[in-house]
Amino acid sequence: MSTNVGQVIRCKAAVAWEAGKPLVIEEVEVAPPEKMEVRIKILFTSLCHTDVYFWEAKGQNPVFPRILGHEAGGIVESVGEGVTDLQPGDHVLPVFTGECRECAHCKSEESNMCDLLRINTDRGVMIHDQKSRFSINGKPVFHFVGTSTFSEYTVVHVGCLAKINPLAPLDKVCVLSCGISTGLGATLNVAKPKKGSSVAIFGLGAVGLAAAEGARIAGASRIIGVDLNANRFELAKKFGVTEFVNPKDYTKPVQEVIAEMTNGGVDRSVECTGHIDAMISAFECVHDGWGVAVLVGVPHKDAVFKTSPVNLLNERTLKGTFFGNYKPRSDLPSVVEKYMNKELEVEKFITHEVPFAEINKAFDLMLKGEGLRCIIRMDS
């Protein structure tokens, strides 16, 4: 049991002071959890492209100083008023979105887009009192997507924490709290390919490879990877990808190439790039009569795309997904169990590991496009 219950904890955190500048390891004060909040000790965190995106702050409101980080695994240190389903010592995955269990979305079997806790990238404070739980010398440091896992301790709303099997290794399953579950769920929960079917995956980064892993688990017989970077093709074989298409190798649109390869189109496609051209191709490459395309990649906020309505009238379906349609508290524990019973392989997503003091190395690797996930060990 922690001796710090109800007290401010002083610990190390990697603070982003300004856009695009290296993070600085600072001593921060972490306030105790307020109503419906939980303070957790982070043991492992990993870097996701979203962290880099908001650190660069090129297309977003710059919110600094800020503690980034949202893919992680930790242990509950203390709980605030009203928290009943977590207690100190529980193993948890913090999630950038949440599940209040009371709104219309949470009560719907079809949605995971909680009214109260869905992702808000501009908010740098806690919902309860609109204040930050982090400070340096009494001056607030802002939160990031309600998680801020680049800190030895952080405070998170109870609705954004998935309680998981304590036997699951946190240095592995921490990557399930964002990108891997997003891609996996896009395939398993939304595209739902049948055994023996064909699936095209657009974009072979971590999310796209997780979507391919979902297709492999579902028993798809052909998994076609589409990417402009041919260097990604060899690694993708480990995730079940059977064929590769580089749009740069053809003069005609890639959807036509895929239609020719598959006698009229694939049964399912999953788009993981966020680029408009890829979205159109992903939709237009599915077979008429039964094809389903799922959009996962997040586009530029002003982006629009166009396609002929005839594509829809010919019985193609276009769907979107958010966090793989997983409800964080209800569904993530079962994704961890998929790993524990060896149905899902997580190790192959983890290509690098660094101690917390070298967190900027993880940013360098991602900016160079090297590897998939870099685990950051907090105990260093």
Short mmCIF file of C-alpha atoms in Angstrom, two decimals:
data_model
loop_
_atom_site.label_atom_id
_atom_site.label_comp_id
_atom_site.label_asym_id
_atom_site.label_seq_id
_atom_site.Cartn_x
_atom_site.Cartn_y
_atom_site.Cartn_z
CA MET A 1 0.00 0.00 0.00
CA SER A 2 1.39 3.40 -0.95
CA THR A 3 2.33 5.73 1.87
CA ASN A 4 1.57 8.68 -0.41
CA VAL A 5 -2.23 8.33 -0.41
CA GLY A 6 -3.78 11.79 -0.30
CA GLN A 7 -0.34 13.40 -0.65
CA VAL A 8 1.42 15.09 -3.54
CA ILE A 9 3.96 12.75 -5.16
CA ARG A 10 7.20 14.15 -6.55
CA CYS A 11 8.51 12.14 -9.47
CA LYS A 12 10.19 12.36 -12.85
CA ALA A 13 8.27 13.25 -16.00
CA ALA A 14 9.30 14.05 -19.57
CA VAL A 15 7.96 17.54 -20.22
CA ALA A 16 7.36 19.02 -23.67
CA TRP A 17 8.04 22.72 -23.07
CA GLU A 18 7.49 23.81 -26.66
CA ALA A 19 6.59 22.41 -30.05
CA GLY A 20 9.21 20.20 -31.67
CA LYS A 21 11.87 20.70 -28.95
CA PRO A 22 13.33 17.65 -27.19
CA LEU A 23 11.46 16.56 -24.06
CA VAL A 24 13.13 17.45 -20.75
CA ILE A 25 13.13 15.09 -17.75
CA GLU A 26 11.91 17.23 -14.86
CA GLU A 27 10.81 16.67 -11.29
CA VAL A 28 7.05 17.27 -11.21
CA GLU A 29 4.46 17.33 -8.47
CA VAL A 30 1.53 14.97 -9.07
CA ALA A 31 -1.55 15.84 -6.99
CA PRO A 32 -3.72 13.10 -5.46
CA PRO A 33 -6.74 11.91 -7.46
CA GLU A 34 -10.00 13.85 -7.15
CA LYS A 35 -13.55 12.52 -7.59
CA MET A 36 -13.72 9.60 -10.09
CA GLU A 37 -9.96 9.79 -10.68
CA VAL A 38 -7.16 7.30 -10.16
CA ARG A 39 -3.44 7.90 -9.64
CA ILE A 40 -1.30 5.26 -11.28
CA LYS A 41 2.36 4.35 -11.32
CA ILE A 42 3.43 3.93 -14.94
CA LEU A 43 5.85 1.03 -15.45
CA PHE A 44 6.08 0.98 -19.25
CA THR A 45 4.94 3.39 -21.92
CA SER A 46 5.41 3.39 -25.68
CA LEU A 47 5.55 6.07 -28.32
CA CYS A 48 2.68 6.36 -30.80
CA HIS A 49 2.62 8.62 -33.85
CA THR A 50 -0.14 10.70 -32.23
CA ASP A 51 2.32 11.81 -29.53
CA VAL A 52 4.75 13.01 -32.19
CA TYR A 53 1.94 14.75 -34.09
CA PHE A 54 0.90 16.85 -31.08
CA TRP A 55 4.50 17.41 -30.01
CA GLU A 56 5.22 18.89 -33.46
CA ALA A 57 1.90 20.81 -33.17
CA LYS A 58 1.92 21.80 -36.82
CA GLY A 59 -1.81 21.43 -37.44
CA GLN A 60 -3.18 21.68 -33.89
CA ASN A 61 -3.62 24.13 -31.08
CA PRO A 62 -0.26 24.19 -29.31
CA VAL A 63 -0.82 23.30 -25.64
CA PHE A 64 2.44 23.62 -23.69
CA PRO A 65 4.08 22.83 -21.31
CA ARG A 66 2.59 19.39 -21.56
CA ILE A 67 3.24 15.79 -20.53
CA LEU A 68 2.56 13.63 -23.58
CA GLY A 69 2.13 9.85 -23.76
CA HIS A 70 -0.95 7.65 -24.01
CA GLU A 71 0.14 4.05 -24.69
CA ALA A 72 1.12 2.51 -21.39
CA GLY A 73 0.71 -0.01 -18.62
CA GLY A 74 0.73 0.68 -14.92
CA ILE A 75 -0.45 -0.14 -11.41
CA VAL A 76 -3.07 1.73 -9.38
CA GLU A 77 -1.42 3.73 -6.55
CA SER A 78 -4.54 5.35 -5.06
CA VAL A 79 -8.14 6.11 -6.00
CA GLY A 80 -10.31 9.21 -5.57
CA GLU A 81 -13.82 9.60 -4.23
CA GLY A 82 -16.49 7.52 -5.96
CA VAL A 83 -14.11 4.98 -7.53
CA THR A 84 -15.40 1.51 -6.72
CA ASP A 85 -14.17 -0.84 -9.43
CA LEU A 86 -10.44 -0.22 -9.03
CA GLN A 87 -8.20 -0.46 -6.00
CA PRO A 88 -4.50 0.01 -5.25
CA GLY A 89 -2.40 -2.72 -6.83
CA ASP A 90 -4.70 -3.33 -9.80
CA HIS A 91 -2.97 -3.58 -13.20
CA VAL A 92 -4.39 -1.15 -15.74
CA LEU A 93 -4.01 0.17 -19.28
CA PRO A 94 -4.79 3.90 -19.58
CA VAL A 95 -6.70 4.78 -22.76
CA PHE A 96 -7.00 8.08 -24.67
CA THR A 97 -10.76 7.63 -24.86
CA GLY A 98 -13.13 6.37 -22.21
CA GLU A 99 -16.28 4.65 -21.11
CA CYS A 100 -18.43 6.40 -18.49
CA ARG A 101 -21.03 3.59 -18.68
CA GLU A 102 -23.88 6.08 -18.31
CA CYS A 103 -24.27 8.01 -21.59
CA ALA A 104 -26.27 6.90 -24.65
CA HIS A 105 -23.11 5.77 -26.43
CA CYS A 106 -21.93 3.64 -23.52
CA LYS A 107 -25.38 2.07 -23.18
CA SER A 108 -25.47 1.29 -26.91
CA GLU A 109 -24.04 -2.06 -27.97
CA GLU A 110 -22.96 -0.46 -31.25
CA SER A 111 -20.91 2.52 -30.08
CA ASN A 112 -17.75 3.18 -28.09
CA MET A 113 -17.83 6.97 -28.50
CA CYS A 114 -18.54 7.98 -24.89
CA ASP A 115 -20.08 11.45 -24.60
CA LEU A 116 -18.15 12.30 -21.44
CA LEU A 117 -14.74 10.81 -22.13
CA ARG A 118 -14.21 10.54 -25.87
CA ILE A 119 -10.86 11.89 -27.02
CA ASN A 120 -10.29 15.63 -26.64
CA THR A 121 -6.85 16.66 -27.83
CA ASP A 122 -7.19 20.33 -26.86
CA ARG A 123 -8.11 19.75 -23.21
CA GLY A 124 -5.05 19.92 -20.96
CA VAL A 125 -6.91 19.60 -17.65
CA MET A 126 -9.07 17.09 -15.74
CA ILE A 127 -12.83 17.07 -16.34
CA HIS A 128 -13.79 17.19 -12.64
CA ASP A 129 -12.50 20.68 -11.85
CA GLN A 130 -10.84 21.89 -15.09
CA LYS A 131 -7.45 21.87 -13.36
CA SER A 132 -4.20 20.02 -13.99
CA ARG A 133 -2.88 17.45 -11.52
CA PHE A 134 0.70 18.18 -12.65
CA SER A 135 2.82 21.13 -11.58
CA ILE A 136 6.43 22.28 -11.45
CA ASN A 137 7.19 24.76 -8.67
CA GLY A 138 3.48 25.44 -8.33
CA LYS A 139 2.96 26.22 -12.03
CA PRO A 140 0.60 23.86 -13.91
CA VAL A 141 1.82 21.48 -16.59
CA PHE A 142 -0.93 20.33 -18.97
CA HIS A 143 -2.31 16.83 -19.50
CA PHE A 144 -2.57 15.08 -22.88
CA VAL A 145 -5.68 13.11 -23.95
CA GLY A 146 -6.43 12.38 -20.30
CA THR A 147 -3.48 10.02 -19.87
CA SER A 148 -0.02 11.75 -19.84
CA THR A 149 1.94 8.55 -19.47
CA PHE A 150 5.42 10.07 -19.93
CA SER A 151 5.52 10.47 -16.15
CA GLU A 152 6.36 8.00 -13.38
CA TYR A 153 2.94 8.81 -11.88
CA THR A 154 -0.14 10.17 -13.58
CA VAL A 155 -3.79 10.85 -12.76
CA VAL A 156 -6.51 9.44 -15.05
CA HIS A 157 -10.32 9.41 -14.99
CA VAL A 158 -11.52 5.97 -13.88
CA GLY A 159 -13.48 5.64 -17.14
CA CYS A 160 -10.23 5.73 -19.12
CA LEU A 161 -8.63 2.76 -17.36
CA ALA A 162 -9.00 -0.87 -18.41
CA LYS A 163 -8.38 -3.29 -15.52
CA ILE A 164 -6.44 -6.23 -16.92
CA ASN A 165 -5.13 -9.65 -15.94
CA PRO A 166 -2.30 -9.04 -13.41
CA LEU A 167 -0.33 -11.91 -14.98
CA ALA A 168 -0.11 -10.10 -18.34
CA PRO A 169 3.39 -8.61 -18.85
CA LEU A 170 2.92 -4.84 -18.89
CA ASP A 171 6.03 -4.34 -21.03
CA LYS A 172 4.19 -6.18 -23.82
CA VAL A 173 0.48 -5.46 -23.41
CA CYS A 174 1.02 -1.72 -22.92
CA VAL A 175 0.99 -1.39 -26.73
CA LEU A 176 -2.63 -2.64 -26.78
CA SER A 177 -3.90 0.60 -25.23
CA CYS A 178 -3.94 2.50 -28.53
CA GLY A 179 -2.68 1.70 -32.03
CA ILE A 180 -2.60 -2.09 -32.04
CA SER A 181 -6.17 -2.38 -30.73
CA THR A 182 -7.30 0.27 -33.22
CA GLY A 183 -6.07 -1.76 -36.21
CA LEU A 184 -6.99 -5.15 -34.78
CA GLY A 185 -10.54 -4.07 -33.92
CA ALA A 186 -11.06 -2.35 -37.28
CA THR A 187 -10.69 -5.77 -38.88
CA LEU A 188 -12.22 -8.09 -36.27
CA ASN A 189 -15.08 -5.86 -35.06
CA VAL A 190 -15.94 -3.77 -38.12
CA ALA A 191 -14.71 -5.34 -41.39
CA LYS A 192 -15.35 -8.88 -40.03
CA PRO A 193 -13.73 -10.85 -42.86
CA LYS A 194 -14.90 -14.44 -43.26
CA LYS A 195 -12.52 -17.39 -43.16
CA GLY A 196 -10.92 -17.85 -46.58
CA SER A 197 -11.74 -14.32 -47.74
CA SER A 198 -9.53 -11.61 -49.25
CA VAL A 199 -8.55 -8.42 -47.41
CA ALA A 200 -6.59 -5.35 -48.60
CA ILE A 201 -4.74 -3.27 -46.01
CA PHE A 202 -3.77 0.29 -46.99
CA GLY A 203 -0.77 1.55 -45.01
CA LEU A 204 1.63 -0.87 -43.32
CA GLY A 205 2.60 1.09 -40.22
CA ALA A 206 1.81 -0.29 -36.76
CA VAL A 207 -1.96 0.23 -37.11
CA GLY A 208 -2.10 -1.30 -40.59
CA LEU A 209 -0.05 -4.30 -39.50
CA ALA A 210 -2.42 -4.74 -36.54
CA ALA A 211 -5.30 -4.71 -39.05
CA ALA A 212 -3.42 -7.39 -41.03
CA GLU A 213 -2.93 -9.38 -37.81
CA GLY A 214 -6.71 -9.19 -37.34
CA ALA A 215 -7.22 -10.57 -40.85
CA ARG A 216 -4.76 -13.37 -40.10
CA ILE A 217 -6.61 -14.25 -36.87
CA ALA A 218 -9.93 -14.21 -38.78
CA GLY A 219 -8.54 -16.76 -41.25
CA ALA A 220 -8.39 -14.61 -44.39
CA SER A 221 -6.62 -16.50 -47.19
CA ARG A 222 -5.32 -13.45 -49.08
CA ILE A 223 -4.07 -10.36 -47.27
CA ILE A 224 -2.88 -7.72 -49.73
CA GLY A 225 -0.66 -4.99 -48.29
CA VAL A 226 -0.66 -1.61 -50.05
CA ASP A 227 2.09 0.89 -49.25
CA LEU A 228 4.28 3.44 -51.06
CA ASN A 229 7.30 2.26 -49.03
CA ALA A 230 8.55 -1.08 -50.38
CA ASN A 231 10.85 -1.45 -47.35
CA ARG A 232 7.79 -2.32 -45.28
CA PHE A 233 6.89 -5.39 -47.30
CA GLU A 234 9.35 -7.85 -45.78
CA LEU A 235 8.32 -7.10 -42.18
CA ALA A 236 4.63 -7.28 -43.11
CA LYS A 237 4.97 -10.98 -43.95
CA LYS A 238 5.24 -11.66 -40.21
CA PHE A 239 1.74 -10.23 -39.81
CA GLY A 240 0.12 -12.52 -42.35
CA VAL A 241 0.39 -10.27 -45.42
CA THR A 242 0.58 -12.55 -48.47
CA GLU A 243 0.90 -10.10 -51.39
CA PHE A 244 2.11 -6.55 -51.89
CA VAL A 245 1.12 -3.68 -54.10
CA ASN A 246 3.09 -0.45 -54.39
CA PRO A 247 0.88 2.11 -56.19
CA LYS A 248 4.05 3.74 -57.56
CA ASP A 249 4.69 0.64 -59.69
CA TYR A 250 1.54 1.17 -61.80
CA THR A 251 0.18 3.80 -64.14
CA LYS A 252 -3.46 2.97 -63.38
CA PRO A 253 -5.26 3.55 -60.07
CA VAL A 254 -4.42 0.96 -57.41
CA GLN A 255 -8.10 0.01 -57.01
CA GLU A 256 -8.07 -1.24 -60.61
CA VAL A 257 -4.88 -3.21 -59.95
CA ILE A 258 -6.46 -4.89 -56.92
CA ALA A 259 -9.73 -5.59 -58.78
CA GLU A 260 -7.75 -7.39 -61.51
CA MET A 261 -5.76 -9.39 -58.95
CA THR A 262 -8.90 -10.54 -57.16
CA ASN A 263 -11.41 -11.18 -59.94
CA GLY A 264 -13.49 -8.07 -59.28
CA GLY A 265 -12.28 -6.81 -55.91
CA VAL A 266 -11.41 -7.84 -52.37
CA ASP A 267 -14.05 -8.92 -49.86
CA ARG A 268 -12.83 -6.40 -47.26
CA SER A 269 -10.44 -3.46 -47.10
CA VAL A 270 -9.03 -1.47 -44.19
CA GLU A 271 -7.56 2.01 -44.74
CA CYS A 272 -4.91 3.03 -42.19
CA THR A 273 -3.15 6.05 -43.72
CA GLY A 274 -5.56 8.98 -43.40
CA HIS A 275 -4.83 10.03 -46.99
CA ILE A 276 -7.81 10.83 -49.19
CA ASP A 277 -6.50 8.96 -52.25
CA ALA A 278 -6.03 5.81 -50.16
CA MET A 279 -9.56 6.14 -48.76
CA ILE A 280 -11.06 6.32 -52.26
CA SER A 281 -8.93 3.39 -53.43
CA ALA A 282 -9.83 1.32 -50.35
CA PHE A 283 -13.53 1.84 -51.01
CA GLU A 284 -13.43 1.35 -54.76
CA CYS A 285 -11.30 -1.82 -54.57
CA VAL A 286 -13.91 -3.88 -52.70
CA HIS A 287 -16.12 -6.30 -54.61
CA ASP A 288 -19.61 -5.22 -55.60
CA GLY A 289 -22.48 -7.09 -53.95
CA TRP A 290 -20.72 -7.74 -50.62
CA GLY A 291 -17.52 -5.72 -50.28
CA VAL A 292 -16.93 -3.71 -47.10
CA ALA A 293 -14.32 -0.94 -46.71
CA VAL A 294 -13.37 0.41 -43.28
CA LEU A 295 -11.69 3.78 -42.72
CA VAL A 296 -9.30 3.99 -39.76
CA GLY A 297 -6.76 6.68 -40.71
CA VAL A 298 -7.45 10.20 -39.47
CA PRO A 299 -7.51 12.75 -42.33
CA HIS A 300 -6.69 16.45 -42.32
CA LYS A 301 -9.65 18.25 -40.70
CA ASP A 302 -10.69 20.01 -43.93
CA ALA A 303 -10.34 16.94 -46.14
CA VAL A 304 -13.18 15.67 -48.35
CA PHE A 305 -13.29 12.85 -50.84
CA LYS A 306 -15.59 11.94 -53.68
CA THR A 307 -16.69 8.70 -55.25
CA SER A 308 -19.58 7.78 -57.49
CA PRO A 309 -22.81 6.94 -55.61
CA VAL A 310 -23.11 4.01 -58.04
CA ASN A 311 -20.32 2.33 -56.04
CA LEU A 312 -22.68 2.27 -53.07
CA LEU A 313 -25.76 1.37 -55.10
CA ASN A 314 -23.84 -1.64 -56.37
CA GLU A 315 -23.85 -2.92 -52.80
CA ARG A 316 -20.47 -1.86 -51.54
CA THR A 317 -20.37 -0.71 -47.91
CA LEU A 318 -18.23 2.08 -46.47
CA LYS A 319 -17.72 2.18 -42.70
CA GLY A 320 -15.66 4.18 -40.25
CA THR A 321 -14.27 3.15 -36.89
CA PHE A 322 -12.84 4.77 -33.80
CA PHE A 323 -10.43 2.79 -31.57
CA GLY A 324 -11.43 -0.42 -33.35
CA ASN A 325 -14.96 -0.17 -31.91
CA TYR A 326 -13.60 -1.38 -28.56
CA LYS A 327 -15.18 0.01 -25.38
CA PRO A 328 -12.07 0.59 -23.24
CA ARG A 329 -13.21 -0.80 -19.88
CA SER A 330 -15.51 -3.54 -21.19
CA ASP A 331 -13.52 -4.85 -24.14
CA LEU A 332 -9.76 -4.24 -23.70
CA PRO A 333 -9.35 -6.90 -20.99
CA SER A 334 -10.46 -9.51 -23.55
CA VAL A 335 -7.89 -8.23 -26.08
CA VAL A 336 -5.21 -8.80 -23.42
CA GLU A 337 -6.58 -12.33 -22.98
CA LYS A 338 -6.19 -12.90 -26.75
CA TYR A 339 -2.48 -12.24 -26.17
CA MET A 340 -2.35 -14.40 -23.03
CA ASN A 341 -3.86 -17.40 -24.85
CA LYS A 342 -1.44 -16.91 -27.78
CA GLU A 343 -4.12 -16.02 -30.32
CA LEU A 344 -2.66 -12.54 -30.78
CA GLU A 345 1.09 -11.95 -31.13
CA VAL A 346 2.23 -8.66 -29.62
CA GLU A 347 6.02 -9.10 -29.45
CA LYS A 348 6.47 -8.58 -33.19
CA PHE A 349 5.11 -5.02 -32.89
CA ILE A 350 7.85 -4.13 -30.38
CA THR A 351 11.02 -3.33 -32.26
CA HIS A 352 12.94 -1.09 -29.82
CA GLU A 353 13.28 -0.40 -26.11
CA VAL A 354 14.86 2.57 -24.31
CA PRO A 355 15.18 3.69 -20.67
CA PHE A 356 13.06 6.69 -19.64
CA ALA A 357 16.13 8.96 -19.55
CA GLU A 358 16.54 8.35 -23.30
CA ILE A 359 12.92 8.99 -24.30
CA ASN A 360 14.02 11.42 -27.04
CA LYS A 361 15.69 8.47 -28.79
CA ALA A 362 12.20 6.96 -29.25
CA PHE A 363 11.11 10.20 -30.98
CA ASP A 364 14.19 10.07 -33.24
CA LEU A 365 13.40 6.48 -34.26
CA MET A 366 9.81 7.36 -35.14
CA LEU A 367 10.80 10.49 -37.06
CA LYS A 368 13.20 8.34 -39.12
CA GLY A 369 10.43 5.78 -39.69
CA GLU A 370 12.44 3.03 -38.02
CA GLY A 371 10.63 0.18 -36.33
CA LEU A 372 7.06 -0.04 -35.11
CA ARG A 373 6.82 0.43 -31.35
CA CYS A 374 9.52 1.56 -28.95
CA ILE A 375 8.93 0.59 -25.30
CA ILE A 376 10.07 3.16 -22.75
CA ARG A 377 11.05 1.61 -19.40
CA MET A 378 10.20 3.90 -16.50
CA ASP A 379 12.31 2.20 -13.83
CA SER A 380 15.59 3.41 -15.30
#
